[in-house]
PDB file of C-alpha atoms and ligand atoms in Angstrom:
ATOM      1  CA  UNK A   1     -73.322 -86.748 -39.548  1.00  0.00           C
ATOM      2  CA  UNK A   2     -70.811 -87.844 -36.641  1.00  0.00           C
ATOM      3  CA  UNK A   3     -69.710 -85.563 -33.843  1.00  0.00           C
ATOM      4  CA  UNK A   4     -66.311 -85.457 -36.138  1.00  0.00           C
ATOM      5  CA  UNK A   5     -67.378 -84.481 -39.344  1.00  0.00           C
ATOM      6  CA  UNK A   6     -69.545 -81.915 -37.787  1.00  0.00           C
ATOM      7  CA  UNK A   7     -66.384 -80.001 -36.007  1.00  0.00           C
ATOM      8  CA  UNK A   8     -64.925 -80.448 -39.222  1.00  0.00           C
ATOM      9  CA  UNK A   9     -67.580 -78.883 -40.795  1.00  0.00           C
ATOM     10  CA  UNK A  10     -67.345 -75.673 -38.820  1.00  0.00           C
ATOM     11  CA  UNK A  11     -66.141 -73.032 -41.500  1.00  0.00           C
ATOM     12  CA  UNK A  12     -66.232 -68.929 -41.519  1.00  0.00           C
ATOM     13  CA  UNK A  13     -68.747 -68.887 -43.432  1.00  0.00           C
ATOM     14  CA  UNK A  14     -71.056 -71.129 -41.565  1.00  0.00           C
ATOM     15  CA  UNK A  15     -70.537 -68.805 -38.862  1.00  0.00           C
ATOM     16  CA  UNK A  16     -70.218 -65.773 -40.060  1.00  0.00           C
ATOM     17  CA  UNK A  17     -66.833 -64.728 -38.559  1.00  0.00           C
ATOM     18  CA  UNK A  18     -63.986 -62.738 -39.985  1.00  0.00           C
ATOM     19  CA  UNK A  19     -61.105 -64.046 -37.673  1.00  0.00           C
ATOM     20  CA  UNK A  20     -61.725 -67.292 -35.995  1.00  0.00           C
ATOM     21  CA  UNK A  21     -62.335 -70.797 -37.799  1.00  0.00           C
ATOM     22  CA  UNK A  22     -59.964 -70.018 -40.611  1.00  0.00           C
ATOM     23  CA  UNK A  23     -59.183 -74.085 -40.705  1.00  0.00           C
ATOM     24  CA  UNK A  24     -60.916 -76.105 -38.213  1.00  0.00           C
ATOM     25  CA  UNK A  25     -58.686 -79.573 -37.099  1.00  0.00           C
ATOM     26  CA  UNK A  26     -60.009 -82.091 -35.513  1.00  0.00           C
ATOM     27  CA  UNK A  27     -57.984 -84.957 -33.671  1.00  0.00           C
ATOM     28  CA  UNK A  28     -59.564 -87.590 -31.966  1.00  0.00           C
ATOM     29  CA  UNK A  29     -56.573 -87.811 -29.792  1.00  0.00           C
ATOM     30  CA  UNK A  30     -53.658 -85.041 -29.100  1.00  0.00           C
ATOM     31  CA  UNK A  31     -51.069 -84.452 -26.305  1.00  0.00           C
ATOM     32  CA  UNK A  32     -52.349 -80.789 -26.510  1.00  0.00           C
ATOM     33  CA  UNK A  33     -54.400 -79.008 -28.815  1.00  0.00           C
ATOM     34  CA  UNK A  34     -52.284 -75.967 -27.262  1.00  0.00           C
ATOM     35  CA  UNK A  35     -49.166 -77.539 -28.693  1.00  0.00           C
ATOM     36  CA  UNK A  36     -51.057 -77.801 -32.220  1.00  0.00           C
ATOM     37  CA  UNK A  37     -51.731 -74.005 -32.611  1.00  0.00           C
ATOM     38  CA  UNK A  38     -48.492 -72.697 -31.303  1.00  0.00           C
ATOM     39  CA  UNK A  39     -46.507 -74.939 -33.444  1.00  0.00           C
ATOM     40  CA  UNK A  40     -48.750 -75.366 -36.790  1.00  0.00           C
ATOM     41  CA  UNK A  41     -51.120 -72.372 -36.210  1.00  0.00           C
ATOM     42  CA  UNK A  42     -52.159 -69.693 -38.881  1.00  0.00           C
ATOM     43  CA  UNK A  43     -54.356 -66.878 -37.340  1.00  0.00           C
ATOM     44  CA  UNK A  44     -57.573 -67.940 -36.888  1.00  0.00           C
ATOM     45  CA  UNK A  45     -57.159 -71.674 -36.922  1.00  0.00           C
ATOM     46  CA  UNK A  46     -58.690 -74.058 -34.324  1.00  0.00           C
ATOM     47  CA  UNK A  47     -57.472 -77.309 -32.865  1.00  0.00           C
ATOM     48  CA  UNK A  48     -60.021 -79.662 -31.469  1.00  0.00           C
ATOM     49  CA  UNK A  49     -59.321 -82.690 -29.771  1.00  0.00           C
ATOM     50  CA  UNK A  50     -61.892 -85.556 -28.800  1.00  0.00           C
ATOM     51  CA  UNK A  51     -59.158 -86.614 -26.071  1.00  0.00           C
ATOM     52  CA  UNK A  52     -56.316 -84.806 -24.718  1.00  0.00           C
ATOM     53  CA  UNK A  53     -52.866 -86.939 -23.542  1.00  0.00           C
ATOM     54  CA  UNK A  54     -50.988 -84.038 -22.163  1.00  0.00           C
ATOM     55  CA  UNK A  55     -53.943 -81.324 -21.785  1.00  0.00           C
ATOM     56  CA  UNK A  56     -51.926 -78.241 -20.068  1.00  0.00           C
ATOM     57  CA  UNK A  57     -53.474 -76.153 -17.290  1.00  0.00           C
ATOM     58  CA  UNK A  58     -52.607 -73.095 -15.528  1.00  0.00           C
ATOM     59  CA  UNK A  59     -49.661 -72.561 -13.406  1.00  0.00           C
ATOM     60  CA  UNK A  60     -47.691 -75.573 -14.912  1.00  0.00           C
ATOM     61  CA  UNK A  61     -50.945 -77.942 -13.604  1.00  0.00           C
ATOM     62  CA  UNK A  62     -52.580 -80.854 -16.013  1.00  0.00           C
ATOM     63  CA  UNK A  63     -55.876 -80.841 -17.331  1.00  0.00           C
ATOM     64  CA  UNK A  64     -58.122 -83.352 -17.031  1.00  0.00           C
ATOM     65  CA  UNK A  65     -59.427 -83.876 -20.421  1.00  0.00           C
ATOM     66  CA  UNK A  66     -62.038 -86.862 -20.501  1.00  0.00           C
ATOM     67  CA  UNK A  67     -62.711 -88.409 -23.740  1.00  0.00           C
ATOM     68  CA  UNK A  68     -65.821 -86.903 -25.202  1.00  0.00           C
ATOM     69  CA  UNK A  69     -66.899 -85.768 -22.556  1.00  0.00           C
ATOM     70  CA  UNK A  70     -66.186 -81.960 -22.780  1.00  0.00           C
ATOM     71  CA  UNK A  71     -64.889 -79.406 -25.669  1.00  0.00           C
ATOM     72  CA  UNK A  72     -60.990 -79.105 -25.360  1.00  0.00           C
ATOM     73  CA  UNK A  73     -59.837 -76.269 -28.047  1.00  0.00           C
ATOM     74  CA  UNK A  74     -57.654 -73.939 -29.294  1.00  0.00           C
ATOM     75  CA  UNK A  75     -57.662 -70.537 -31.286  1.00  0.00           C
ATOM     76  CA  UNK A  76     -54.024 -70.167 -32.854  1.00  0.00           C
ATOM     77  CA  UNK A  77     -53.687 -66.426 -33.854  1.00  0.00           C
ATOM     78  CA  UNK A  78     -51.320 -64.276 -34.479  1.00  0.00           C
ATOM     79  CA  UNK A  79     -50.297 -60.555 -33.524  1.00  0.00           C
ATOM     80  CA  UNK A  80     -51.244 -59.136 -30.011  1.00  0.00           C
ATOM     81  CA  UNK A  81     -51.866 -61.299 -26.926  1.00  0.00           C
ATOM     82  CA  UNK A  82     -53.108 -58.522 -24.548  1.00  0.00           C
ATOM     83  CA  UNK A  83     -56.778 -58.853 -24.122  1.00  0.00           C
ATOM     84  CA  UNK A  84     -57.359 -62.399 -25.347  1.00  0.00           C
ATOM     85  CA  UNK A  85     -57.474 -63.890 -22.261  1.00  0.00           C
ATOM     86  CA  UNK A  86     -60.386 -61.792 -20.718  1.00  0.00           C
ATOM     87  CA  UNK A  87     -62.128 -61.764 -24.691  1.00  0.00           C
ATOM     88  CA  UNK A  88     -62.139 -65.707 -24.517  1.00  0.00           C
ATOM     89  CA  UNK A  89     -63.720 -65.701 -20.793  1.00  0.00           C
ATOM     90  CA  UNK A  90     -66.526 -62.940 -22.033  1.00  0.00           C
ATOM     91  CA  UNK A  91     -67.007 -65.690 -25.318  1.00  0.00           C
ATOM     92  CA  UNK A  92     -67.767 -68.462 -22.776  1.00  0.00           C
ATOM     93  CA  UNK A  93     -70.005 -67.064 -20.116  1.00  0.00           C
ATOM     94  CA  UNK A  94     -71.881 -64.960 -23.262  1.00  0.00           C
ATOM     95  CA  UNK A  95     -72.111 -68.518 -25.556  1.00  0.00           C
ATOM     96  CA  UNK A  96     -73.569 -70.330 -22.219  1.00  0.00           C
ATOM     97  CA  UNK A  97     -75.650 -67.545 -21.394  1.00  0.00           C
ATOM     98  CA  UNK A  98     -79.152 -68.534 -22.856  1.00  0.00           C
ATOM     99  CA  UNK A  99     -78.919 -71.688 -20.717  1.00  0.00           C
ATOM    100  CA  UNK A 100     -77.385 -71.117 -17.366  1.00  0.00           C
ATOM    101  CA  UNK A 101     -76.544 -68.430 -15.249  1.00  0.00           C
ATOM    102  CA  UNK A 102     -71.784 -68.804 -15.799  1.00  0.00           C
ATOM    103  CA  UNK A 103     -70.483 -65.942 -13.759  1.00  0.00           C
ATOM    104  CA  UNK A 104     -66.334 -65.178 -14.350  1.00  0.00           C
ATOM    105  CA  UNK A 105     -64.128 -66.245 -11.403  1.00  0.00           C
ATOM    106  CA  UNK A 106     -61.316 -63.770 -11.427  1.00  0.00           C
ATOM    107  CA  UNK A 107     -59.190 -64.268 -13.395  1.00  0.00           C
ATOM    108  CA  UNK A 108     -60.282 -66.356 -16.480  1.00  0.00           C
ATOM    109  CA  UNK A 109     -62.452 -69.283 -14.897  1.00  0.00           C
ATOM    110  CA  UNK A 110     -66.107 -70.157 -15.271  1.00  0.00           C
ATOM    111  CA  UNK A 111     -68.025 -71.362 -13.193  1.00  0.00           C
ATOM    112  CA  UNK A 112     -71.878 -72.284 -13.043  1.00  0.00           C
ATOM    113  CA  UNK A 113     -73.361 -72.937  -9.927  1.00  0.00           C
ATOM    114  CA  UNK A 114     -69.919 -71.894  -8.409  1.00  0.00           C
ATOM    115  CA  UNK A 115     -68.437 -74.907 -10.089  1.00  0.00           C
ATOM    116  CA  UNK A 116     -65.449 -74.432 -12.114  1.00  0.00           C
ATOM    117  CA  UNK A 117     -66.920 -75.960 -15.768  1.00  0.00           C
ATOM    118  CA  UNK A 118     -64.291 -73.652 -17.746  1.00  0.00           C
ATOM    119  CA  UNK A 119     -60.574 -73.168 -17.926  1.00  0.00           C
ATOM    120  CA  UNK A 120     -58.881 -70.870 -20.118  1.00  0.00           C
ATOM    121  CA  UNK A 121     -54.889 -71.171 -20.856  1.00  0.00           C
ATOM    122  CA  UNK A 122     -53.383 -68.403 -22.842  1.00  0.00           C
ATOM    123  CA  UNK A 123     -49.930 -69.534 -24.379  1.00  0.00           C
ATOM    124  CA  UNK A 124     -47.598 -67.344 -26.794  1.00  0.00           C
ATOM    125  CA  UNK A 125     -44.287 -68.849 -28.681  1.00  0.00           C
ATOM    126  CA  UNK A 126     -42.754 -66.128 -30.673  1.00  0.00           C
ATOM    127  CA  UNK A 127     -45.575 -64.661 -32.898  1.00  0.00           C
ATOM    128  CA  UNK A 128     -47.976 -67.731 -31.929  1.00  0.00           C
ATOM    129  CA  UNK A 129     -50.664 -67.089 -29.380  1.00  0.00           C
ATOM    130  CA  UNK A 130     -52.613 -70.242 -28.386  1.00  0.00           C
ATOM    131  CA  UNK A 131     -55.912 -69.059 -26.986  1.00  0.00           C
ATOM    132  CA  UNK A 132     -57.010 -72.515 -25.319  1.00  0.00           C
ATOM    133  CA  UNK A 133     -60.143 -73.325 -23.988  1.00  0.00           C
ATOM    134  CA  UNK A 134     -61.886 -76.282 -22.148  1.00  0.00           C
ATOM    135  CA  UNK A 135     -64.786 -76.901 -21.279  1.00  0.00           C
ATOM    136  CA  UNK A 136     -66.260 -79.477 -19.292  1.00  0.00           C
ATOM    137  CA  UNK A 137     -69.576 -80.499 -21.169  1.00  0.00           C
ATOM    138  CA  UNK A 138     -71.447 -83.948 -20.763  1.00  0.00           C
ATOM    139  CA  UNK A 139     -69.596 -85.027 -17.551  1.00  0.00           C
ATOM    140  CA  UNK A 140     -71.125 -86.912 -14.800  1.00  0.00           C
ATOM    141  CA  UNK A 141     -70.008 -86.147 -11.300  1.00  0.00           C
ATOM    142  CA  UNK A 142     -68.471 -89.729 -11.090  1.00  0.00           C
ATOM    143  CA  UNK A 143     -65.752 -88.629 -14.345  1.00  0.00           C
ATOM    144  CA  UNK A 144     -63.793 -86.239 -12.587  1.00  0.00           C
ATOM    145  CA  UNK A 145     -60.896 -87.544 -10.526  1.00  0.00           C
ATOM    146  CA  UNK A 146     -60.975 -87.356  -6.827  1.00  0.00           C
ATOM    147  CA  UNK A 147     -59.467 -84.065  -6.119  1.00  0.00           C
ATOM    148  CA  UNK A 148     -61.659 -81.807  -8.679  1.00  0.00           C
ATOM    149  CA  UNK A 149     -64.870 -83.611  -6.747  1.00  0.00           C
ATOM    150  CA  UNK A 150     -65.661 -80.755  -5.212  1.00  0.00           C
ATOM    151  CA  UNK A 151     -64.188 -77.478  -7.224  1.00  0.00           C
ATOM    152  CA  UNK A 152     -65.288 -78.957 -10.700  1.00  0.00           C
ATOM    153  CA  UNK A 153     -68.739 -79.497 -12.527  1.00  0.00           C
ATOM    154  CA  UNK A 154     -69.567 -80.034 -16.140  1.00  0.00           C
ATOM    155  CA  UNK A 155     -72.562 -78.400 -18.102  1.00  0.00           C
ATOM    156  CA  UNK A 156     -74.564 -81.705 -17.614  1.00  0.00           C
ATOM    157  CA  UNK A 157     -74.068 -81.714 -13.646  1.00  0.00           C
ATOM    158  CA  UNK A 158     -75.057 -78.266 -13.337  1.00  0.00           C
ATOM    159  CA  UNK A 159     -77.919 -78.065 -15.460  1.00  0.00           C
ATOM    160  CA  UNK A 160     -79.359 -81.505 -15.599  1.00  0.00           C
ATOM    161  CA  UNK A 161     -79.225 -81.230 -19.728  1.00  0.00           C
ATOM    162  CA  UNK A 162     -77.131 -82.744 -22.159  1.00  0.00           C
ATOM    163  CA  UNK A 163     -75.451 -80.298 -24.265  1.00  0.00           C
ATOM    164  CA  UNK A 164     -74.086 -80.837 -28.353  1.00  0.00           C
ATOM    165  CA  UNK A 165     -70.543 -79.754 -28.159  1.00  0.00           C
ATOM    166  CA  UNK A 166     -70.055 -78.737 -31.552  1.00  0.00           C
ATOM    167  CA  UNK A 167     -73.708 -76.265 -31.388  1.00  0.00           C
ATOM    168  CA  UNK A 168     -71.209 -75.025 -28.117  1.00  0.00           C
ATOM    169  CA  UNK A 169     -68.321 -74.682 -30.357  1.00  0.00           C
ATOM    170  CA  UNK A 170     -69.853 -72.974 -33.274  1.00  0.00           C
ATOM    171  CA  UNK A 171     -70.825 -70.225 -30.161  1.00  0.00           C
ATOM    172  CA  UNK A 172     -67.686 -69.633 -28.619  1.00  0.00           C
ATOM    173  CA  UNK A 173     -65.943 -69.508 -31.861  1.00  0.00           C
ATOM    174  CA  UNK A 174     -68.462 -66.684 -32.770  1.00  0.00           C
ATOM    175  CA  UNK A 175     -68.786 -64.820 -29.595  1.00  0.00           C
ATOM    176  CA  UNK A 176     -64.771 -64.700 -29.607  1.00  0.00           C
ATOM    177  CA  UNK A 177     -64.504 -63.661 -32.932  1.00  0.00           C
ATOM    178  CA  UNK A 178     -66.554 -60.770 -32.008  1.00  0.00           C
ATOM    179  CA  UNK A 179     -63.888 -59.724 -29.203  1.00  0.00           C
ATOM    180  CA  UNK A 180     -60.877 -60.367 -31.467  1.00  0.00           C
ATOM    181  CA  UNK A 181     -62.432 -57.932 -33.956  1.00  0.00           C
ATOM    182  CA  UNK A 182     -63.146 -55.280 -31.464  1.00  0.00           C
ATOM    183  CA  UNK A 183     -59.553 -55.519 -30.216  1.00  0.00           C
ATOM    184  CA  UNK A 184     -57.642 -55.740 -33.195  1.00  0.00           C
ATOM    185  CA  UNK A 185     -60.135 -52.198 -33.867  1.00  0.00           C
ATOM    186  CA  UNK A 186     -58.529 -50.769 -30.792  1.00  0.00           C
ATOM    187  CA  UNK A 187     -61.159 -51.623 -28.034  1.00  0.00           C
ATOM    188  CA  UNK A 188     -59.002 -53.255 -25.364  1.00  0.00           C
ATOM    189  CA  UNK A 189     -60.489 -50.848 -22.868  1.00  0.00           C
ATOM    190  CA  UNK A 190     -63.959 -51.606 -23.788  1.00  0.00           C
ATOM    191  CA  UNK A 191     -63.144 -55.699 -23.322  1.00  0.00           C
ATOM    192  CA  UNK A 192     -61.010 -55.011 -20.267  1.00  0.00           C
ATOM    193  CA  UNK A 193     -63.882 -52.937 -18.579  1.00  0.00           C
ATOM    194  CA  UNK A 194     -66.752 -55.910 -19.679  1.00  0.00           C
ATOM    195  CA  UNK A 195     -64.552 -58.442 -18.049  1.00  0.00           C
ATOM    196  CA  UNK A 196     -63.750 -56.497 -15.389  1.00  0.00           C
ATOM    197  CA  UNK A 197     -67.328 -55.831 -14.336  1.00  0.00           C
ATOM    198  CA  UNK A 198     -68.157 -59.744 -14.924  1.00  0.00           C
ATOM    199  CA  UNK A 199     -65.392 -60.518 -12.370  1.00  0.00           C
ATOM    200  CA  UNK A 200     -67.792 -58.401 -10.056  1.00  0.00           C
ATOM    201  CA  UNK A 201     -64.989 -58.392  -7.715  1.00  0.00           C
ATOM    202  CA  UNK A 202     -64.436 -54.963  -6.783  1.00  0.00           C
ATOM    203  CA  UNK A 203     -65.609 -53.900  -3.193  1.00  0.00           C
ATOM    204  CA  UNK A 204     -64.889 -57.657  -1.781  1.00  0.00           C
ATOM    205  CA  UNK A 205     -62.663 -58.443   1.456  1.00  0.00           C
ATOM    206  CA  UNK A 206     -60.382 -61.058   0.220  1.00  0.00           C
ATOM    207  CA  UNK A 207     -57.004 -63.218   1.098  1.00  0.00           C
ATOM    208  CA  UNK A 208     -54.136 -63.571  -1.448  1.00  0.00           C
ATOM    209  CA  UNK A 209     -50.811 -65.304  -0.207  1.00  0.00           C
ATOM    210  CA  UNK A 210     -51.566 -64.149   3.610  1.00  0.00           C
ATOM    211  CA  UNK A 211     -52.476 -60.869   2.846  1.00  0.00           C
ATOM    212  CA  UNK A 212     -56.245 -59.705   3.536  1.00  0.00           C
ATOM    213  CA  UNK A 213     -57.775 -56.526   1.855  1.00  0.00           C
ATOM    214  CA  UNK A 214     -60.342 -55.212  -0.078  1.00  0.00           C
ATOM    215  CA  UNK A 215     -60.301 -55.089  -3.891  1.00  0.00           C
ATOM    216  CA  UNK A 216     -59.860 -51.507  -4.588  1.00  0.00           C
ATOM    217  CA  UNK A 217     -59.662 -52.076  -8.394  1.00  0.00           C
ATOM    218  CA  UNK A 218     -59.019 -54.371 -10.864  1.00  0.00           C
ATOM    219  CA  UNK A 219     -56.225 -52.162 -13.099  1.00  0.00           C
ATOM    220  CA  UNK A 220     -54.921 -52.259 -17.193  1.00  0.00           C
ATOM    221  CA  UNK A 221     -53.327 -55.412 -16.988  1.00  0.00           C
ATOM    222  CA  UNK A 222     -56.109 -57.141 -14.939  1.00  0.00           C
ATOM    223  CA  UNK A 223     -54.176 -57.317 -11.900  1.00  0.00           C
ATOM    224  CA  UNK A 224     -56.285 -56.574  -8.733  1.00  0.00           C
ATOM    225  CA  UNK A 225     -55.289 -53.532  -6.696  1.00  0.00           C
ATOM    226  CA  UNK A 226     -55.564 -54.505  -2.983  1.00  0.00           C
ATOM    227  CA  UNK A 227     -56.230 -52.468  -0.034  1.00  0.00           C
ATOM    228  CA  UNK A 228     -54.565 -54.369   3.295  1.00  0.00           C
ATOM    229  CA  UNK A 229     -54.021 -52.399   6.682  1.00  0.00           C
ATOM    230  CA  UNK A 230     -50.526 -52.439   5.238  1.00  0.00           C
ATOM    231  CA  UNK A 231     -50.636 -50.633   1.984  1.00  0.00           C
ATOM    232  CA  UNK A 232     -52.472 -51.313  -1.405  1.00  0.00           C
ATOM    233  CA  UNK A 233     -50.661 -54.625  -3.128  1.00  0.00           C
ATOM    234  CA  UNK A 234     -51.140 -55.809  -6.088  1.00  0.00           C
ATOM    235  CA  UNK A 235     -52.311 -59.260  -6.917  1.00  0.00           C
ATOM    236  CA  UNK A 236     -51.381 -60.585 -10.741  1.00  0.00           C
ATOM    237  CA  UNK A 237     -51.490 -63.990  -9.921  1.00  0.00           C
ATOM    238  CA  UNK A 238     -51.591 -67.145  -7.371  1.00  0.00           C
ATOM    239  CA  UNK A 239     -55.122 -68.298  -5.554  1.00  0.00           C
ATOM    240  CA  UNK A 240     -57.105 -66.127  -3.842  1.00  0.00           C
ATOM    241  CA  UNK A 241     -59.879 -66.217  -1.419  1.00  0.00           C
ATOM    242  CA  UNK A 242     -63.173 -64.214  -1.249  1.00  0.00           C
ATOM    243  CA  UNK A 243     -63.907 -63.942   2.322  1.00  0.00           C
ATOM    244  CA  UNK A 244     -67.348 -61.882   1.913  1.00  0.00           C
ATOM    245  CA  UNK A 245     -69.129 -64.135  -0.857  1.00  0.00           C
ATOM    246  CA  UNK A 246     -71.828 -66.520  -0.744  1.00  0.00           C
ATOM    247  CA  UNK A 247     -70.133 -69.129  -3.095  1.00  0.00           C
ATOM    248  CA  UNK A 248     -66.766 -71.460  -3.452  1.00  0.00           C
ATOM    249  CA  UNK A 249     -64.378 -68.811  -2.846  1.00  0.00           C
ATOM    250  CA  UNK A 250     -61.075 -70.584  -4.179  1.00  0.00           C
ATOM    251  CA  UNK A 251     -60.247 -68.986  -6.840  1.00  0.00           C
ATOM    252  CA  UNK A 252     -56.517 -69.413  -9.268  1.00  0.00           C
ATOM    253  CA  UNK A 253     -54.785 -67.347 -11.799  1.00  0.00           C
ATOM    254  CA  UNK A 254     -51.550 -67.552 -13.316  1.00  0.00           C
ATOM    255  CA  UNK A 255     -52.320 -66.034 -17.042  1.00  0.00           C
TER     256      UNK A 255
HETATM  257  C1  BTN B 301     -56.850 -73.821 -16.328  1.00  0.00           C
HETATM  258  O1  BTN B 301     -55.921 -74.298 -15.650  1.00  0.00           O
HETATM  259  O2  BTN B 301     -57.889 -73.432 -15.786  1.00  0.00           O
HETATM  260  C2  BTN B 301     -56.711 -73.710 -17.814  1.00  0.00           C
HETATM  261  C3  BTN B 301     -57.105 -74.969 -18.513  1.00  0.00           C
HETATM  262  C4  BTN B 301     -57.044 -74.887 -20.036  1.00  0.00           C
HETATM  263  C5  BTN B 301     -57.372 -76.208 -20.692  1.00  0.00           C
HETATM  264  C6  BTN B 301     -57.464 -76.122 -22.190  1.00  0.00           C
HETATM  265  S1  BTN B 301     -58.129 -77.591 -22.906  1.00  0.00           S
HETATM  266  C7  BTN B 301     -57.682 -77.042 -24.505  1.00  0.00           C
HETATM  267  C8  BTN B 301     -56.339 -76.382 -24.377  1.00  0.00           C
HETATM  268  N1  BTN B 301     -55.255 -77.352 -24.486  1.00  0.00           N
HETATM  269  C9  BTN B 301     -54.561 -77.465 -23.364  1.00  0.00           C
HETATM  270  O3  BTN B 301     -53.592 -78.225 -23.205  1.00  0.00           O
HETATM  271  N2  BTN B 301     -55.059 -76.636 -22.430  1.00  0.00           N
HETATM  272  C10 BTN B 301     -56.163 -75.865 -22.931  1.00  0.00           C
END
């Protein structure tokens, strides 16, 4: 079967979900697969694109979205957006997990080997939420444009295997399913404190926009509480640096 009729293929009930994979749509090429689910979304649909025109990051930035070379989707759903973003980082990292070590990059990246292989973009028009995910997948280091050389890495470059995006699909899909569920039950705290803890940020000296502190606590709405010799600030958004860590310590937000 070809790569396409196998993401067509993806169903509930292949998976098992409740939520997520409603309708499955596949384009070979879109301007965003964002776009798709905010304007033709019904809960639980997902938009998948071979080849993205007009692929959207954070923070109003483009993202580079190489023909078949990575998984660029989106979960349309309806209702509450508060918890998606850190329930979609959680269905990454856990989805990757039996093959590589992904850790989450406060707020919503992930990265392997400190490499940024994962963006999330969380979008909402009226009672649309766009839950959009990319993933950079069977990359070389030699497909990424000049200025992600050293930030960005794909699942190939970082773990010398090749990787079938739609096995990677049919994961996500189910590991965010899972999170949905437990929020629409109620369990925001429980998905908040699981992402919060994966951040593993707390406790760290770091630099946002000039200021230096240490993370005191990462609070309800994800925003990290900051202790500077000037007061505790709060950091919702914009880059940040970790000034204590081992690894890559750019980090950017904006959700
Ligand atoms: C980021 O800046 O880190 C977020 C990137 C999100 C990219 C994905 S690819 C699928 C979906 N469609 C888009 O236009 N953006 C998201």
């Amino acid at each position: 079967m070809s790569t396409e009729s196998q993401f067509r293929a993806i169903t509930r009930e292949s998976l098992g979900t409740q939520i997520v994979a409603a309708r499955v749509v596949y384009f070979e090429e879109t301007a965003s697969t964002n776009t798709c689910a905010l304007e033709q979304g019904r809960d639980g649909d997902v938009f998948v694109a071979d080849r993205q025109t007009a692929g959207r990051g954070r923070q109003g930035r483009t993202w580079h979205s190489a023909p078949g070379l990575g998984l660029w989707f989106t979960v349309a759903l309806k209702g509450e957006a508060e918890g998606l973003v850190f329930a979609a980082a959680l269905a990454v990292r856990a989805a990757l997990a039996g093959r590589c070590a992904p850790t989450i990059k406060w707020p919503n990246d992930v990265l392997v080997n400190a490499k940024k292989i994962c963006g999330i973009l969380v979008e909402q028009r009226n009672d649309a939420i766009a839950v959009g995910i990319g993933i950079n997948v069977n990359h070389l280091r030699s497909d990424f444009p000049n200025e992600l050389e050293h930030s960005a890495g794909s699942l190939f470059t970082e773990t010398g295997e090749e990787w079938d995006r739609v096995a990677l699909l049919r994961d996500v899909l189910t590991h965010l399913d899972r999170r949905v569920i437990l929020l629409r039950n109620g369990q925001l705290e429980s998905v908040r404190n699981e992402w919060a803890r994966a951040c593993d940020i707390v406790g760290k000296r770091i630099e946002s926009e000039g200021h230096t502190g240490v993370v005191a606590a990462i609070d309800e709405a994800g925003a990290i509480v900051l202790d500077t010799a000037n007061g505790s600030r709060r950091v919702i958004s914009g880059h940040i640096t970790v000034l204590d860590d081992t690894s890559p310590a750019t980090h950017d937000s904006g959700d």
